[in-house]
mmCIF file of C-alpha atoms in Angstrom:
data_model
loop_
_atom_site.group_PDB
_atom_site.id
_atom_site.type_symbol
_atom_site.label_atom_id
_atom_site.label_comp_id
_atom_site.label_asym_id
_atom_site.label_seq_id
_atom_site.Cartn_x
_atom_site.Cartn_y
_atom_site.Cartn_z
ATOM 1 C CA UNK A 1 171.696 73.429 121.441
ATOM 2 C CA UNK A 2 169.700 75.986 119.829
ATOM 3 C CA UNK A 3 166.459 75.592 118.948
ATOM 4 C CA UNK A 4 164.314 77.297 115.845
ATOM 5 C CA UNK A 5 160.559 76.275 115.902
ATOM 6 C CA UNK A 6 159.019 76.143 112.224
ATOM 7 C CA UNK A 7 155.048 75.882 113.121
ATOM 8 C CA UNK A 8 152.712 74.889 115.413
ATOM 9 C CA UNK A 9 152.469 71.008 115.933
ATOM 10 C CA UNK A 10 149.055 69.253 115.572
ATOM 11 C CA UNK A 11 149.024 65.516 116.612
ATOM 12 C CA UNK A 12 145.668 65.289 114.950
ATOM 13 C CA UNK A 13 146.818 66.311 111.329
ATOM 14 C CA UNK A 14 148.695 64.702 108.641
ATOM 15 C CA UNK A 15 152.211 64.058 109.922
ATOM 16 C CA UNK A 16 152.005 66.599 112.570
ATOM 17 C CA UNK A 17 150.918 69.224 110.899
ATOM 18 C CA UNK A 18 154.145 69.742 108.818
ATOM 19 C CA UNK A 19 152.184 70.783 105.756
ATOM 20 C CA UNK A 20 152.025 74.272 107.650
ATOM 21 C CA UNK A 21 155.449 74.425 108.645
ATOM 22 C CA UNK A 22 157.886 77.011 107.722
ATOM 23 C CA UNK A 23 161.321 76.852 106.557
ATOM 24 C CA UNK A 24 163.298 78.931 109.064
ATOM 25 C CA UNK A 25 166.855 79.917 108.800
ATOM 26 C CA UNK A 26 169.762 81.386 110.959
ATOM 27 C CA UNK A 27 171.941 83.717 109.212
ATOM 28 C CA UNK A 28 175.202 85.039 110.546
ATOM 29 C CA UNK A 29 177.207 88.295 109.215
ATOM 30 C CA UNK A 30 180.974 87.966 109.262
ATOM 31 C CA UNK A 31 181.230 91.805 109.193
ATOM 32 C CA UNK A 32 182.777 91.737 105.546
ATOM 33 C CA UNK A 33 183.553 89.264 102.665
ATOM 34 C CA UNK A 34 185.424 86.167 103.812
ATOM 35 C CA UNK A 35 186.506 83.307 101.185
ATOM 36 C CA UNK A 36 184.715 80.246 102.335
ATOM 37 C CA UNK A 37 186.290 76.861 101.830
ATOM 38 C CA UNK A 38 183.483 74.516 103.864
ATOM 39 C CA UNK A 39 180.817 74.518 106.285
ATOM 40 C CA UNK A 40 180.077 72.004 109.299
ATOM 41 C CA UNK A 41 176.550 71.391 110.653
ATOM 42 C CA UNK A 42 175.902 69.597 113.496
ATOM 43 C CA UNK A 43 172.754 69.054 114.899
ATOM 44 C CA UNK A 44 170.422 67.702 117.254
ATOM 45 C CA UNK A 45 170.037 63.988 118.149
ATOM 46 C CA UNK A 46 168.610 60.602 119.680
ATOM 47 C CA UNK A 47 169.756 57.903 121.693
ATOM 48 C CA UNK A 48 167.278 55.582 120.307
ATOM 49 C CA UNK A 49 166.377 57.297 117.089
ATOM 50 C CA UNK A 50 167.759 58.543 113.896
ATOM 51 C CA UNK A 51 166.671 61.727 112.078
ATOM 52 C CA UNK A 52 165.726 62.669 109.089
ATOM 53 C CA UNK A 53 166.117 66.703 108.814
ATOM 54 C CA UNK A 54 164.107 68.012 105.860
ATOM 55 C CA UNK A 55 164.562 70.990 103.700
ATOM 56 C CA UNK A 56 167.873 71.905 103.921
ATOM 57 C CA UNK A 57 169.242 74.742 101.900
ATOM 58 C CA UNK A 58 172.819 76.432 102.822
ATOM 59 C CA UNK A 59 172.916 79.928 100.726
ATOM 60 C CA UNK A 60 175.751 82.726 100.925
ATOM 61 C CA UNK A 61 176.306 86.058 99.497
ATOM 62 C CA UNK A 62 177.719 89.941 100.417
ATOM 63 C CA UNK A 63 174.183 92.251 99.357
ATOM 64 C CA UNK A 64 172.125 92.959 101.692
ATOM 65 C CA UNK A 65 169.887 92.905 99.977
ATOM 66 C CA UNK A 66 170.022 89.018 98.884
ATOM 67 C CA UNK A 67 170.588 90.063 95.551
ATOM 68 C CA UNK A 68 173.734 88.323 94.898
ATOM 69 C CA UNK A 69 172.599 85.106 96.993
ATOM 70 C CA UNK A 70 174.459 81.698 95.783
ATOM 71 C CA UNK A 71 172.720 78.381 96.774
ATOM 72 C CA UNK A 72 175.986 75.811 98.497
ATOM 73 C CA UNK A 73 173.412 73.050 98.913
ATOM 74 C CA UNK A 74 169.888 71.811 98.192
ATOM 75 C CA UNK A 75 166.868 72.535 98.903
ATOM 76 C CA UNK A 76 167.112 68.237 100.090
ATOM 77 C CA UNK A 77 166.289 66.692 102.791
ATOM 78 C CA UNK A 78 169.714 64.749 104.582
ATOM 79 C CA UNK A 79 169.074 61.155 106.084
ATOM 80 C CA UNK A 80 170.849 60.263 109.228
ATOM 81 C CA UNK A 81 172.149 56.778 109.438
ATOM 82 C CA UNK A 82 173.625 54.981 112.008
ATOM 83 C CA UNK A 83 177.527 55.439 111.023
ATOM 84 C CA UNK A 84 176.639 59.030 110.526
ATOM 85 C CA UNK A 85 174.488 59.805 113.671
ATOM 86 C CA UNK A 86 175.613 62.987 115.155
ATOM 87 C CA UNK A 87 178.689 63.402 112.611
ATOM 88 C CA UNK A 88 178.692 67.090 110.715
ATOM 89 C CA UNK A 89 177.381 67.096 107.469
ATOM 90 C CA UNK A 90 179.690 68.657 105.520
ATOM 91 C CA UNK A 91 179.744 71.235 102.581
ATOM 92 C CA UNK A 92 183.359 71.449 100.915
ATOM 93 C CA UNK A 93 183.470 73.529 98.130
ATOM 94 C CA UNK A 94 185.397 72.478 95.142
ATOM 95 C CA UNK A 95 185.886 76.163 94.556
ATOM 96 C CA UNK A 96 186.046 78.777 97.304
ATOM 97 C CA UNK A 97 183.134 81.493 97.679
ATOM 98 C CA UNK A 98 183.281 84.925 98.898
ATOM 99 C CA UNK A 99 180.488 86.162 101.272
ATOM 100 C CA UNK A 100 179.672 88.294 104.036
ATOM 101 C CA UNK A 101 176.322 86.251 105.153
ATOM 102 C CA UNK A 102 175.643 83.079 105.442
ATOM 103 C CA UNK A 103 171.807 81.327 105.861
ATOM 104 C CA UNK A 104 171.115 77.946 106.957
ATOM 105 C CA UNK A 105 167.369 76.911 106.013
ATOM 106 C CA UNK A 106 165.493 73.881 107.881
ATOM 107 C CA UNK A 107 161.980 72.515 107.844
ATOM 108 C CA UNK A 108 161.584 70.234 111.215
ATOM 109 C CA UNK A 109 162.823 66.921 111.568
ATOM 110 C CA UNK A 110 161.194 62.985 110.853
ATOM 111 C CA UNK A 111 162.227 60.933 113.651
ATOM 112 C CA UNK A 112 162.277 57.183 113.241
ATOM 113 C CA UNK A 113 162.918 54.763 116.588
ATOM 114 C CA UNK A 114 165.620 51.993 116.366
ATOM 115 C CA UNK A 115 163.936 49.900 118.854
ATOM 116 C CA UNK A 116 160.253 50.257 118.005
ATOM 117 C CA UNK A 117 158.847 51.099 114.572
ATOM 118 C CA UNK A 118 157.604 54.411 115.901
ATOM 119 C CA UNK A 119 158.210 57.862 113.565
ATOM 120 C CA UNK A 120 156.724 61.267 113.809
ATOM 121 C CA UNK A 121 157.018 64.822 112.940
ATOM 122 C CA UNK A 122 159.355 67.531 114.951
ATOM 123 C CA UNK A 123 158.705 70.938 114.473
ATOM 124 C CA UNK A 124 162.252 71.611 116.053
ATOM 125 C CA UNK A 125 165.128 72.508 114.418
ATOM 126 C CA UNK A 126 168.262 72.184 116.261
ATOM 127 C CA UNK A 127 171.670 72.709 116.007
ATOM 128 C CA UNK A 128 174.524 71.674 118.239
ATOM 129 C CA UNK A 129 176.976 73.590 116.217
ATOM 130 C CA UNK A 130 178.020 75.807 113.030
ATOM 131 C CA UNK A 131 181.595 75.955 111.743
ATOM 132 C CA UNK A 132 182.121 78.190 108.617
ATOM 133 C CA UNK A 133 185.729 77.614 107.430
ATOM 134 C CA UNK A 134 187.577 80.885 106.020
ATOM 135 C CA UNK A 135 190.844 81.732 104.108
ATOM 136 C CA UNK A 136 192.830 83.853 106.362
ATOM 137 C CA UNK A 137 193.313 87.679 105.386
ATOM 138 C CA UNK A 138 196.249 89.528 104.452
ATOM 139 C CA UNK A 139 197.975 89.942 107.383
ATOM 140 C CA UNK A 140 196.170 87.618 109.594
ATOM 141 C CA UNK A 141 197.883 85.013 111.307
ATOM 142 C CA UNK A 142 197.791 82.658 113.621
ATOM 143 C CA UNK A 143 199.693 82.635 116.474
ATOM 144 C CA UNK A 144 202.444 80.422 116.996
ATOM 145 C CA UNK A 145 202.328 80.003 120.590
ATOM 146 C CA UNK A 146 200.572 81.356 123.481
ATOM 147 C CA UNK A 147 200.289 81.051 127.039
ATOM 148 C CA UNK A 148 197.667 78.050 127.491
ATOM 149 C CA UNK A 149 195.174 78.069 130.127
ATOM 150 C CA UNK A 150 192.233 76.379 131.254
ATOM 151 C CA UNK A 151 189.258 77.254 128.524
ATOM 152 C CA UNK A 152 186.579 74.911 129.960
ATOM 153 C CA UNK A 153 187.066 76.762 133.587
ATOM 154 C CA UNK A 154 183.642 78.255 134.452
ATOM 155 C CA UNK A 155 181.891 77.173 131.716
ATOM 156 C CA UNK A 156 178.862 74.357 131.987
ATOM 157 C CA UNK A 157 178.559 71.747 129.047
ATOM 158 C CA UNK A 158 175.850 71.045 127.166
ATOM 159 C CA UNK A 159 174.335 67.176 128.469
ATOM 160 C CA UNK A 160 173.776 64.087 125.936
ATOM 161 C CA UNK A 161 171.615 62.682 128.661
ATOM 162 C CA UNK A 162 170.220 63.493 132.103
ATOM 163 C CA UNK A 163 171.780 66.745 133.653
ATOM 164 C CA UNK A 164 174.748 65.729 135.961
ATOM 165 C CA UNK A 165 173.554 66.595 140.170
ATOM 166 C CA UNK A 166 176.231 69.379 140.882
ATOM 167 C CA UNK A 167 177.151 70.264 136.939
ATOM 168 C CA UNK A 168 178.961 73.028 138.016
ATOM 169 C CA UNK A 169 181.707 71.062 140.223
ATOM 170 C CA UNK A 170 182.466 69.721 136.415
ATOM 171 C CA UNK A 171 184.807 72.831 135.658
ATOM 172 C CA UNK A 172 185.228 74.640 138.751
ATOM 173 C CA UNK A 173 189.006 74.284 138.503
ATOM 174 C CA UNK A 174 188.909 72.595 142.199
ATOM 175 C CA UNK A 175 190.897 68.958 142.989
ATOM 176 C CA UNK A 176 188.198 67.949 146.010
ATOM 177 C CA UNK A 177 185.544 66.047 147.031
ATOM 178 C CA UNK A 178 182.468 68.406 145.534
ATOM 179 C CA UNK A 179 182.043 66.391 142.464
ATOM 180 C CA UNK A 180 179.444 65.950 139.649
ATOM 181 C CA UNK A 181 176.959 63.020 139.937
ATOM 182 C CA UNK A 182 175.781 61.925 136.469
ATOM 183 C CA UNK A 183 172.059 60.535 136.366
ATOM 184 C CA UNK A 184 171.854 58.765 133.366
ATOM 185 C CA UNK A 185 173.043 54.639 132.549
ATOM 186 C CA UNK A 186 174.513 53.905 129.537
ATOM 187 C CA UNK A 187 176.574 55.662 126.834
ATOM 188 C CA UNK A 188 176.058 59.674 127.741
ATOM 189 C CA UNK A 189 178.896 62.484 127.012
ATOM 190 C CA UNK A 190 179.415 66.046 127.787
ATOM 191 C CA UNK A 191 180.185 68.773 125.327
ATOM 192 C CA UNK A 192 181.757 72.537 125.692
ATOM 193 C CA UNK A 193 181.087 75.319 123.493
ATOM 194 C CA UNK A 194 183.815 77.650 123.001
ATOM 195 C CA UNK A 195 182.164 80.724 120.563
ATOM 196 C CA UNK A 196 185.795 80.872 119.038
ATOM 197 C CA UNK A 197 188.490 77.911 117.918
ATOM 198 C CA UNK A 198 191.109 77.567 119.931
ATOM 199 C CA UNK A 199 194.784 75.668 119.618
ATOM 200 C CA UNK A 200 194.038 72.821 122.183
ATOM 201 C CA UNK A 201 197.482 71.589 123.919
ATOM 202 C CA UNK A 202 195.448 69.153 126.512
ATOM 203 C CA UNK A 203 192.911 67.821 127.352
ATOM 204 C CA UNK A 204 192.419 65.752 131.095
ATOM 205 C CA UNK A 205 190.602 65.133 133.815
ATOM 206 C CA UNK A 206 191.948 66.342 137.301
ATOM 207 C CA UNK A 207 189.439 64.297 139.552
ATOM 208 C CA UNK A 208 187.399 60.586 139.412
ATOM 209 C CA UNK A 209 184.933 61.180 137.575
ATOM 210 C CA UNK A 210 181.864 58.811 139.359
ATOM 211 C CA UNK A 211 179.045 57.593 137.719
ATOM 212 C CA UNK A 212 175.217 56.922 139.179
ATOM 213 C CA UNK A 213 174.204 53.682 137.849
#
């Protein structure tokens, strides 16, 4: 997950001392103009809590100068419920929008507990994941098949949980007995990053997979 800090936190001011806070932003640069149909956020999360993530502003546009910027959402803050805890929140435009840059603004986060009446104040913003969702160009294409290997080989997951004893026996590529040990009870998953989409054929597991309790 990546993490963007907006302030300095200050348990003994007014909700944390968010007053202070900044909005912050990632902004990425597609290299030229793309036509962009959507855009997927997913971010950070709770077992036992659901977020509130304030201040969120999507903008786009092709100056460098941010002359030319066009606002795709807010400034609003988005609730997290419980049917939509840890879903994307989605932007799909009713009409496309060409850009070269994209910015993605965010204040912190409210947390509120489901099993106590606890809430505070995070000066964290994280995301899990960005998906901006393109036209294809002239002459690109995907292909239509493809030798398919192993994309997960090598690569450690990211941990909804306690970090596994031995994470990187999860995708060594080896059928033996040098196996992950996961240290967390209850509901806990494990998620791969790939930096690029890919045309999954498969998807399995090669070797029990053993739990701690």
């Amino acid at each position: 997950m990546t993490k963007i800090i907006a302030g300095e936190e200050n348990g003994s001011a007014e909700n944390n001392g968010y007053a202070s806070w900044d909005d912050v932003y990632l902004q990425y640069d597609f290299g030229e103009p793309r036509e962009i149909h959507s855009i997927n956020l997913y971010r950070n999360g709770y077992a036992n809590a659901l977020n509130t993530f304030k201040r969120i502003k999507i903008e786009v546009f092709s100056n460098e100068d941010f002359s030319d910027a066009n606002v795709l959402f807010g400034t609003a803050d988005v609730e997290e419920t419980a049917a939509t805890k840890l879903a994307a929140q989605t932007i799909n435009l009713t009409t496309p929008v060409t850009a070269r840059y994209v910015r993605i603004w965010q204040k912190g986060h409210c947390i509120q507990n489901t099993n106590s009446s606890w809430k505070g104040y995070s000066n964290v913003v994280g995301l899990r994941g960005i998906e901006v969702i393109a036209k294809l160009k002239d002459g690109e294409t995907l292909p239509d098949a493809q030798e398919t290997r192993n994309i997960a080989l090598g690569k450690l997951p990211y941990v909804y949980g306690l970090a596994p004893t031995n994470i990187a026996a999860i995708s060594d590529g080896k059928q033996d007995d040098n196996y992950a040990v996961h240290n967390s009870t209850g509901e806990r998953w494990l998620q791969f990053e790939y930096k690029n989409r890919y045309r999954i054929h498969e998807v399995s597991s090669r070797a029990p997979i053993r739990w701690s309790a």
